[in-house]
XYZ file of C-alpha atoms in Angstrom:
661
model
C -2.171 91.010 116.028
C -4.952 89.166 114.267
C -7.323 87.418 116.084
C -9.330 84.194 114.769
C -12.868 84.579 113.478
C -14.983 82.593 111.104
C -14.721 83.396 107.464
C -17.694 85.740 106.284
C -17.862 86.763 109.797
C -15.095 89.536 110.123
C -15.831 93.043 110.721
C -14.681 95.691 108.373
C -14.925 99.522 107.886
C -15.777 99.101 103.985
C -19.365 99.095 104.176
C -22.284 99.301 101.296
C -22.358 102.878 101.378
C -18.658 103.329 101.291
C -18.078 101.126 98.058
C -21.196 102.629 96.697
C -19.462 106.262 96.713
C -16.535 105.155 95.271
C -18.525 102.864 91.944
C -17.638 104.163 88.600
C -14.658 105.865 87.047
C -13.687 109.129 85.129
C -14.372 108.821 81.313
C -13.444 110.475 78.257
C -10.611 113.022 79.037
C -10.033 115.528 76.570
C -7.672 118.681 75.965
C -9.211 122.148 75.372
C -6.336 124.696 74.782
C -4.732 124.605 77.828
C -7.356 123.167 80.151
C -8.498 119.439 80.712
C -11.803 118.107 80.487
C -13.742 114.844 81.482
C -16.640 113.207 82.780
C -16.954 111.580 86.289
C -19.955 109.668 88.379
C -21.651 111.045 90.734
C -23.448 107.993 92.691
C -25.218 110.308 95.178
C -26.712 112.387 92.673
C -28.712 109.820 91.064
C -25.973 108.652 89.253
C -25.373 111.390 86.797
C -22.248 112.067 84.852
C -20.517 115.281 85.868
C -18.673 117.231 83.187
C -15.487 118.417 84.977
C -12.952 121.019 84.129
C -9.459 121.515 85.280
C -7.915 125.091 84.371
C -4.190 125.495 83.561
C -3.650 126.782 87.157
C -5.173 122.973 88.735
C -7.956 124.179 89.846
C -11.391 122.440 88.641
C -14.908 122.921 88.344
C -17.884 121.162 87.320
C -21.001 121.605 85.210
C -23.745 121.246 88.283
C -26.889 119.103 88.492
C -28.838 118.510 86.629
C -26.876 118.198 83.715
C -25.977 114.832 82.959
C -23.367 114.360 80.621
C -23.972 111.039 78.747
C -24.832 109.728 75.391
C -27.753 106.739 74.794
C -26.324 106.034 71.082
C -26.242 102.107 70.797
C -27.378 102.499 74.328
C -23.774 102.043 75.703
C -23.035 105.695 74.633
C -19.886 106.918 73.932
C -17.592 110.110 73.741
C -20.549 112.733 75.212
C -18.506 115.893 74.639
C -16.164 118.047 72.793
C -14.464 121.354 72.889
C -12.449 124.147 71.461
C -10.511 127.157 72.914
C -11.378 130.860 71.758
C -8.902 133.437 72.340
C -11.276 136.128 73.926
C -14.309 134.537 74.933
C -12.864 130.951 76.575
C -13.588 127.557 75.762
C -16.867 126.449 73.905
C -18.184 122.859 74.762
C -20.850 121.078 73.238
C -21.967 117.983 75.196
C -25.212 115.592 75.209
C -27.547 115.524 78.135
C -28.941 112.265 79.194
C -32.063 113.244 80.063
C -33.376 114.497 76.766
C -30.371 113.250 74.466
C -29.987 116.899 73.003
C -26.637 118.186 71.984
C -25.958 121.597 74.003
C -23.525 124.316 73.596
C -21.932 125.847 76.874
C -19.692 128.567 77.442
C -18.303 128.164 80.991
C -16.949 131.684 80.823
C -19.931 133.287 79.996
C -22.825 134.392 82.006
C -25.501 131.824 80.820
C -26.890 128.380 81.195
C -26.088 125.877 78.354
C -28.246 126.207 75.202
C -29.731 123.335 73.151
C -28.303 122.981 69.485
C -30.492 120.092 68.146
C -34.504 119.294 68.494
C -36.645 116.635 70.139
C -38.057 114.073 68.429
C -41.262 112.266 69.292
C -40.403 109.228 67.242
C -39.296 106.034 69.113
C -36.232 106.753 71.109
C -35.799 110.403 69.372
C -32.514 112.137 68.226
C -29.414 110.804 69.777
C -25.577 112.139 69.259
C -22.663 110.954 70.050
C -18.498 111.322 69.415
C -18.945 115.204 68.739
C -15.672 117.146 67.083
C -16.076 121.014 66.830
C -15.252 122.468 63.557
C -15.745 126.485 64.390
C -14.871 127.574 60.612
C -17.225 125.406 58.934
C -20.680 126.118 57.745
C -20.653 130.075 58.653
C -21.110 130.215 62.422
C -19.387 126.609 62.830
C -20.362 123.205 63.181
C -20.270 119.907 65.526
C -19.637 116.912 63.335
C -20.876 113.728 65.190
C -22.840 110.909 64.983
C -26.722 110.874 64.645
C -28.999 107.845 65.670
C -32.549 108.657 64.512
C -35.344 106.437 65.395
C -37.917 105.868 62.664
C -40.370 103.722 64.074
C -41.656 102.789 68.101
C -39.396 99.646 68.100
C -35.595 99.187 69.283
C -34.390 98.284 65.723
C -36.502 101.014 63.611
C -33.444 103.439 63.172
C -30.634 104.928 61.193
C -27.331 106.050 61.740
C -25.440 108.505 59.788
C -22.535 111.090 60.118
C -24.095 114.587 60.719
C -23.152 118.159 60.836
C -25.127 120.262 63.389
C -24.616 124.108 63.548
C -23.258 125.942 66.314
C -25.605 128.849 66.081
C -28.469 127.022 67.556
C -30.842 126.724 64.167
C -31.121 123.302 64.544
C -32.711 123.489 67.883
C -36.084 123.364 66.781
C -35.513 122.599 62.895
C -34.505 118.901 62.311
C -34.071 120.134 58.652
C -31.139 122.536 59.783
C -29.152 119.630 60.421
C -26.962 118.325 57.223
C -26.200 114.478 56.846
C -22.887 114.169 55.606
C -22.497 110.260 55.093
C -24.744 108.313 53.038
C -27.062 105.710 55.267
C -24.756 102.859 53.820
C -23.810 101.081 57.039
C -25.914 100.085 60.070
C -22.870 101.338 63.041
C -20.912 104.629 62.189
C -18.104 105.961 64.379
C -17.587 109.923 64.329
C -15.261 111.297 61.344
C -11.554 111.884 62.063
C -10.678 114.839 59.741
C -7.318 114.917 57.927
C -4.936 117.858 59.202
C -5.638 119.778 55.494
C -9.113 119.172 56.103
C -9.711 117.380 52.745
C -10.429 113.886 54.049
C -12.308 112.113 56.541
C -12.138 108.478 57.775
C -14.490 106.725 60.049
C -15.196 103.116 61.098
C -18.473 101.354 60.019
C -19.986 97.803 60.229
C -23.104 96.101 60.168
C -25.413 93.407 61.355
C -24.848 90.518 62.276
C -21.271 91.572 63.126
C -20.023 93.125 66.025
C -17.350 95.519 66.301
C -14.789 93.175 67.730
C -15.850 91.029 64.706
C -15.333 92.940 61.535
C -15.121 96.705 60.419
C -14.384 98.538 57.738
C -12.481 101.950 57.658
C -14.249 104.263 55.124
C -12.487 107.269 53.415
C -14.318 110.026 51.908
C -13.198 113.395 50.398
C -14.468 116.574 51.770
C -15.725 119.150 49.456
C -15.315 122.957 49.821
C -19.128 122.937 50.608
C -18.401 120.578 53.484
C -19.882 117.535 51.927
C -18.527 113.976 51.710
C -17.609 112.764 48.560
C -16.218 109.388 46.937
C -16.577 107.243 50.145
C -14.650 104.149 49.997
C -13.531 101.311 52.106
C -9.730 101.470 52.783
C -9.105 98.811 55.086
C -10.973 96.092 57.290
C -13.597 93.803 56.311
C -16.101 91.025 57.679
C -12.869 88.841 59.430
C -10.778 92.131 60.714
C -11.478 94.282 63.314
C -10.493 97.847 63.504
C -11.511 99.972 66.368
C -9.948 103.147 66.169
C -8.263 105.434 63.384
C -6.497 108.462 63.574
C -4.361 111.264 61.565
C -1.070 112.100 62.299
C -0.142 115.750 62.351
C 1.825 114.832 59.019
C -1.109 113.686 57.304
C -0.679 110.100 57.705
C -3.538 107.522 58.884
C -3.213 105.368 61.649
C -5.470 102.363 62.445
C -5.688 99.589 65.026
C -6.576 96.223 63.683
C -6.244 92.444 64.714
C -5.648 91.143 60.951
C -2.596 89.387 62.922
C -4.614 87.634 65.651
C -3.636 90.651 67.630
C -4.961 94.126 68.080
C -1.682 95.872 66.582
C -1.161 99.449 65.127
C -0.571 100.361 61.565
C -0.069 102.571 59.019
C -2.180 102.927 55.952
C 0.376 103.639 53.045
C -1.125 104.265 49.286
C 1.654 102.257 47.879
C 2.339 99.654 50.546
C -1.018 99.227 52.086
C -1.011 98.479 55.911
C 2.642 99.050 57.479
C 2.929 97.187 60.593
C 4.037 99.675 63.203
C 5.356 97.445 66.115
C 4.349 93.846 65.716
C 3.666 92.164 68.860
C 1.371 89.382 70.620
C -0.321 92.116 72.682
C -3.207 94.294 72.090
C -2.719 97.882 71.449
C -6.527 98.555 71.350
C -10.070 96.852 72.701
C -13.758 96.168 71.885
C -15.377 98.987 70.688
C -18.027 99.176 72.764
C -18.841 102.763 72.648
C -18.478 105.065 70.155
C -15.359 107.259 70.329
C -13.089 105.511 72.534
C -9.265 105.858 72.140
C -6.330 103.620 72.832
C -3.402 105.397 70.792
C -2.814 109.185 70.221
C -0.205 110.906 67.852
C 1.992 113.605 69.084
C 3.069 116.402 66.858
C 6.504 115.314 66.963
C 5.897 111.920 65.244
C 5.725 109.712 68.117
C 2.714 107.542 69.247
C 1.284 107.385 72.653
C -0.628 103.989 73.168
C -1.737 101.739 75.649
C -0.606 98.002 75.329
C -0.175 94.828 76.833
C -1.535 91.115 77.455
C -4.345 90.866 80.118
C -3.346 93.893 81.578
C -2.296 97.415 80.310
C 0.303 100.059 80.031
C 0.811 103.653 78.512
C 4.366 103.527 76.309
C 5.648 105.888 73.663
C 5.895 104.466 70.150
C 8.578 105.590 67.633
C 6.675 104.319 64.490
C 9.753 104.526 62.363
C 11.621 102.410 64.390
C 9.062 100.186 65.868
C 10.832 101.248 69.383
C 8.262 101.347 72.245
C 9.411 102.875 75.688
C 6.579 102.311 78.865
C 6.434 104.947 81.209
C 7.052 103.961 85.020
C 4.561 104.128 87.490
C 2.276 101.690 89.755
C -0.736 101.688 87.108
C -1.434 98.098 85.804
C -4.809 99.396 83.912
C -5.564 101.826 81.656
C -8.998 103.426 80.448
C -9.655 103.695 76.694
C -9.227 107.011 76.641
C -5.817 109.450 75.782
C -5.534 113.134 75.384
C -2.294 114.861 74.159
C -1.351 118.345 74.957
C 1.401 119.430 73.299
C 4.383 117.124 74.347
C 2.311 115.614 77.475
C -0.103 112.811 77.162
C -3.011 112.222 79.610
C -4.977 109.148 80.507
C -7.163 107.601 83.170
C -5.246 104.790 85.109
C -5.476 102.151 88.231
C -3.877 99.839 90.120
C -4.734 96.677 92.659
C -3.953 99.700 95.309
C -5.899 102.906 93.604
C -8.955 103.558 91.809
C -8.651 105.440 88.602
C -7.434 108.341 88.491
C -6.465 111.071 85.626
C -2.541 110.650 84.790
C -0.065 112.915 82.782
C 2.833 111.953 81.161
C 5.296 114.527 80.037
C 7.253 112.885 77.035
C 9.786 115.723 77.016
C 10.685 114.268 80.837
C 9.751 110.770 81.021
C 7.797 112.031 84.120
C 4.379 111.080 85.345
C 1.990 113.015 87.955
C -1.720 112.330 88.977
C -3.496 115.773 88.020
C -7.304 115.097 88.425
C -9.709 112.290 90.411
C -6.645 111.456 92.683
C -7.416 108.324 94.480
C -7.921 108.640 97.853
C -7.926 106.100 100.965
C -11.318 106.303 102.446
C -10.106 103.418 105.051
C -6.972 101.680 105.887
C -5.518 100.041 102.837
C -4.672 97.357 104.847
C -8.139 96.154 104.426
C -7.533 96.281 100.850
C -7.510 92.945 99.088
C -4.220 91.506 98.133
C -4.747 89.821 94.438
C -3.128 87.112 92.562
C -3.082 87.104 88.828
C -3.563 83.529 87.627
C -3.520 80.936 84.741
C -5.791 77.754 85.343
C -6.385 74.638 83.346
C -9.832 74.405 81.885
C -11.519 71.458 79.658
C -8.993 69.835 77.198
C -5.984 71.655 78.953
C -6.998 75.430 77.612
C -5.629 78.301 79.628
C -8.291 80.524 82.277
C -7.221 83.652 83.127
C -8.430 84.738 86.503
C -7.828 87.346 89.391
C -7.900 85.916 92.762
C -8.856 87.669 95.621
C -8.337 86.023 98.838
C -9.924 86.859 101.996
C -7.730 89.652 103.547
C -8.041 91.773 106.771
C -5.260 93.434 108.922
C -6.943 92.299 112.280
C -8.636 88.732 111.364
C -7.886 85.619 110.299
C -9.761 82.263 109.415
C -9.670 79.457 112.207
C -7.287 76.477 111.411
C -8.878 73.801 109.576
C -11.700 75.948 107.924
C -11.821 77.014 104.214
C -13.169 80.317 103.292
C -16.083 80.743 101.050
C -15.544 81.880 97.914
C -17.511 84.088 95.112
C -16.930 83.504 91.377
C -17.613 86.949 89.326
C -18.513 86.264 85.987
C -18.018 89.988 83.859
C -19.989 91.452 81.656
C -19.906 91.555 77.688
C -19.063 88.361 77.501
C -16.842 90.291 74.852
C -15.397 92.261 77.676
C -12.406 91.996 80.386
C -12.048 92.061 84.035
C -9.318 94.269 85.317
C -6.617 93.737 87.933
C -7.463 97.361 89.752
C -8.925 98.090 93.387
C -12.872 97.623 93.656
C -14.503 98.382 96.803
C -17.253 95.941 95.718
C -14.778 93.245 95.857
C -13.241 94.783 98.784
C -16.238 94.725 100.546
C -16.315 90.761 100.554
C -13.025 89.900 101.010
C -12.647 92.473 104.175
C -15.406 90.263 105.711
C -13.464 87.003 104.808
C -15.474 85.656 101.756
C -13.021 85.298 98.721
C -13.625 86.355 95.100
C -12.434 85.054 91.658
C -12.767 87.010 88.716
C -12.606 84.722 85.720
C -11.641 86.129 82.345
C -13.170 83.176 80.612
C -12.459 82.055 77.108
C -14.420 84.986 74.953
C -12.550 87.845 76.615
C -10.457 90.245 75.611
C -6.886 91.142 76.453
C -5.525 87.815 75.146
C -5.737 87.732 71.303
C -8.555 86.937 68.801
C -7.960 83.398 69.282
C -8.924 83.308 72.664
C -11.901 85.591 72.091
C -13.224 83.616 69.329
C -13.408 80.729 71.776
C -17.030 81.736 72.707
C -18.118 81.864 69.287
C -21.219 79.357 68.901
C -20.268 78.511 72.414
C -21.668 80.796 74.839
C -23.466 79.270 77.885
C -20.811 76.510 77.377
C -17.323 77.784 77.558
C -18.077 80.564 79.930
C -19.729 77.979 82.437
C -16.959 75.438 81.910
C -14.287 78.061 82.607
C -16.034 79.488 85.639
C -16.639 76.012 87.087
C -12.847 75.408 86.261
C -11.461 77.784 88.027
C -13.976 77.329 91.231
C -13.036 73.292 91.155
C -9.267 74.084 91.146
C -9.518 76.618 94.159
C -11.469 73.994 96.063
C -9.025 70.979 94.680
C -6.348 73.082 95.819
C -7.462 73.682 99.258
C -8.016 77.544 98.696
C -11.855 77.548 98.885
C -14.305 75.854 100.725
C -16.112 73.051 97.922
C -19.496 73.213 99.898
C -19.443 77.498 100.171
C -18.979 78.389 96.513
C -21.104 81.288 94.950
C -21.202 82.750 91.388
C -22.624 86.300 90.563
C -22.500 88.497 87.338
C -24.187 91.525 85.787
C -25.775 91.353 82.345
C -23.767 88.657 79.911
C -22.589 87.545 83.371
C -25.865 87.268 84.674
C -26.735 85.027 81.877
C -23.139 83.057 82.732
C -24.498 82.854 86.106
C -28.042 81.724 85.400
C -26.642 79.141 83.284
C -24.295 77.895 85.889
C -26.916 77.618 88.538
C -29.235 75.571 85.663
C -26.641 73.545 84.556
C -23.897 72.622 87.202
C -23.574 71.496 90.679
C -20.688 73.342 91.580
C -22.440 76.332 93.361
C -24.186 76.610 96.565
C -26.488 80.085 95.431
C -25.635 82.923 92.827
C -26.598 86.189 92.290
C -28.239 87.311 89.042
C -27.909 90.822 87.937
C -29.932 92.263 85.293
C -29.274 89.208 82.993
C -30.433 87.462 79.774
C -32.221 84.442 80.380
C -34.051 83.557 77.463
C -32.083 83.760 74.241
C -34.853 83.099 71.820
C -36.671 86.155 73.471
C -33.344 88.241 73.706
C -32.343 87.192 69.897
C -35.840 88.584 68.646
C -37.450 91.811 69.671
C -36.571 92.130 73.510
C -33.189 93.769 73.445
C -31.538 97.290 71.983
C -30.313 97.473 68.305
C -26.651 97.192 68.612
C -26.802 93.651 70.262
C -29.984 92.310 68.677
C -27.761 90.223 66.384
C -25.035 89.126 68.868
C -26.480 85.993 69.356
C -25.775 84.899 65.691
C -22.047 84.695 66.440
C -22.623 83.677 70.071
C -24.899 80.980 69.761
C -25.582 80.224 66.087
C -28.053 81.572 63.224
C -31.465 81.362 65.273
C -33.187 80.134 61.857
C -30.837 77.095 61.757
C -30.378 76.181 65.555
C -33.374 77.247 67.556
C -33.510 74.172 69.584
C -29.745 75.243 70.767
C -31.647 78.394 71.766
C -34.207 76.911 73.902
C -31.721 74.235 75.195
C -29.015 76.529 76.720
C -31.466 79.339 78.288
C -31.628 79.276 81.893
C -35.758 79.674 81.389
C -35.906 76.189 80.065
C -33.905 74.536 82.380
C -35.543 75.829 85.762
C -36.140 72.204 86.678
C -32.479 71.913 87.226
C -32.310 74.483 89.905
C -31.829 73.513 93.192
C -29.759 76.419 95.213
C -30.962 79.870 96.317
C -30.419 83.015 94.355
C -30.829 86.710 93.932
C -32.124 88.434 91.217
C -31.612 92.236 90.616
C -32.701 94.066 88.210
C -33.115 97.780 86.773
C -36.779 98.833 86.116
C -35.745 100.924 82.880
C -33.199 98.680 81.371
C -33.482 98.544 77.786
C -30.796 96.074 77.210
C -31.906 93.484 79.202
C -35.370 94.255 80.007
C -37.257 92.931 83.239
C -39.743 90.898 81.446
C -37.110 88.229 81.208
C -36.703 88.157 84.578
C -40.662 88.091 85.267
C -40.600 84.549 82.823
C -37.851 83.292 84.714
C -39.469 83.656 88.418
C -43.032 82.612 86.845
C -41.142 79.226 85.752
C -39.280 78.926 89.168
C -42.885 79.568 91.124
C -43.722 76.829 93.404
C -40.707 74.904 93.064
C -39.594 75.480 96.698
C -36.284 77.292 95.631
C -35.459 80.128 98.094
C -35.036 83.353 96.193
C -35.616 87.119 96.223
C -36.104 89.723 93.409
C -35.480 93.081 93.852
C -35.837 95.796 91.291
C -35.142 99.196 91.343
C -36.782 102.259 89.535
C -34.774 104.896 87.748
C -31.910 102.400 87.046
C -31.328 100.886 83.326
C -28.487 98.720 82.390
C -25.824 98.994 85.267
C -26.659 100.423 88.291
C -25.587 103.976 89.164
C -27.447 105.204 92.075
C -25.704 104.925 95.685
C -29.089 103.696 97.183
C -29.373 101.096 94.446
C -25.978 99.865 94.826
C -26.159 99.707 98.761
C -29.402 97.685 98.711
C -27.635 95.437 95.942
C -24.600 94.701 97.945
C -26.098 93.990 101.159
C -28.909 91.969 99.642
C -25.930 90.169 98.028
C -23.975 89.604 101.496
C -27.284 88.558 103.442
C -27.731 85.894 100.434
C -24.278 84.282 100.954
C -24.878 84.969 104.923
C -27.742 82.830 104.826
C -26.709 80.162 102.460
C -23.324 79.550 103.801
C -24.249 79.606 107.663
C -22.495 82.771 108.388
C -22.923 84.326 111.871
C -23.415 88.064 111.677
C -26.200 90.289 112.217
C -24.806 93.661 110.783
C -26.273 93.555 107.548
C -30.043 93.707 106.537
C -31.823 90.278 106.251
C -32.702 89.634 102.669
C -35.958 87.859 102.999
C -35.873 84.402 100.447
C -39.548 83.032 99.312
C -40.133 79.828 98.048
């Protein structure tokens, strides 16, 4: 039977090391002949991404350290590998190695190590590659077509992006001129080309500043000449107010695309006579925000059906008949699917999770309807009775607007809170802010809930998964709507007797770090907060203190800087430190190109001498998003210590965080 213990003081088998070891998820699954390949995180190996191979017999192997398969194009990267089967020599794989960003070729059944295909550039951030596709029959020895991001100067915005062809014979490894550029330098951002089954046309997605890809993109279509060059590139669909995050050819030569022209990302077929033909109109999302290059939410099968992810708030995998609009969902416990799908004959492979299982590789046999787990299977490292039991809820915000949130009450099989005591709660603000908090098992959340601290993940206005209108609530309202929505959920939990109103905290990373800092300097709801690799100074971040991809993001989130400079100043936490009265913890990667440490340093200088208890921890070798096990352990234990001290919790089993004033 459960015994009584003060909230926050409960013992738990989920320690920070365990949570760190399970951080991250598989990504970028793909079929190579009768094999499957994907990437997996390795927190204990300096946070590298391993390239994993699953052979036809079910056995797995991986490209060992030091190889780290991850691209830095637009800093968030994207699909970093591609492969093709060869009858006699086994598969040929090409991939991006994170350390030097070169493209490498690899024959896993051969005797040698991977060999470079592209050169190193000393200019700025160098040469970077993403979203590759192999074309073994083109260019003599074969080519890989992908996106090239090339720096032309030292500044993070001095660069160009084009679609390029890299020879597979290695002739470009020391010769930049051996790389063929296929597209003109017409757009600031491009995705990799999708080539039609007859090899005569290529389609890709493009957009320009100040738009982000969830604001407006274009589908470009070009003819491919006999010499492998692109001709007559023209805009097919899309525009400034229409977001198209994926295009894909069917085996029969039809071009499918996802668009939010209806207010929801739905699927369409490009018809030369009828234009865009809806395949399954619903008030659901069949795609999502293109934060990385090469994401996929749908894949056509050879029999004409389409495997697609879809849902509102959560996602499932279904099989769509595009002729009738019939959509049949698979059976299974999974409530969230990652934005990557692969097709292998009649089988569909994706990556899915649930509130009781982490992300794992799932295969659907469309011929039988059967599903099975074939890779990265979830394993319970502790008794699952310690996992939280979340509830998906909708709250009323200012003016009655809906706010979606996942509530994770404190939960332990052998502890319960004392009668008359309400538990502390931490509001989690996700990043993006054009992002989404998924209802899946996360041992970082369980780290707190199993100790008696509740968590509320808020999908504030601006989040994806609920249509374009919900997403657009944040336009020019960043620092207002997100702060109000998080406070509304915290206040509602306190008002209904779920949470202790005097022991509320807020935390978040990146854009969530902004919301956390803006909340601590703009409301009196929270007793403390954890600010992780944040944006703190809008004016600095909106000029030259971030990378190219998001360098004009604030034009829509806040407004044009040239027209409303006072808005940038007034909303920035760095301008409101005089309103800060609560303890805080600031966590920052030293090598972060997106939210650089300089913002934290200026914020701390403004706080200095004001008597606010705080701590600042920096981590060498970490960029935007912590990946190393030792970093995540330190960050989690520091965060828990902040709450223990602020909330008056009696426990001595966590290293004490020294708070200075």
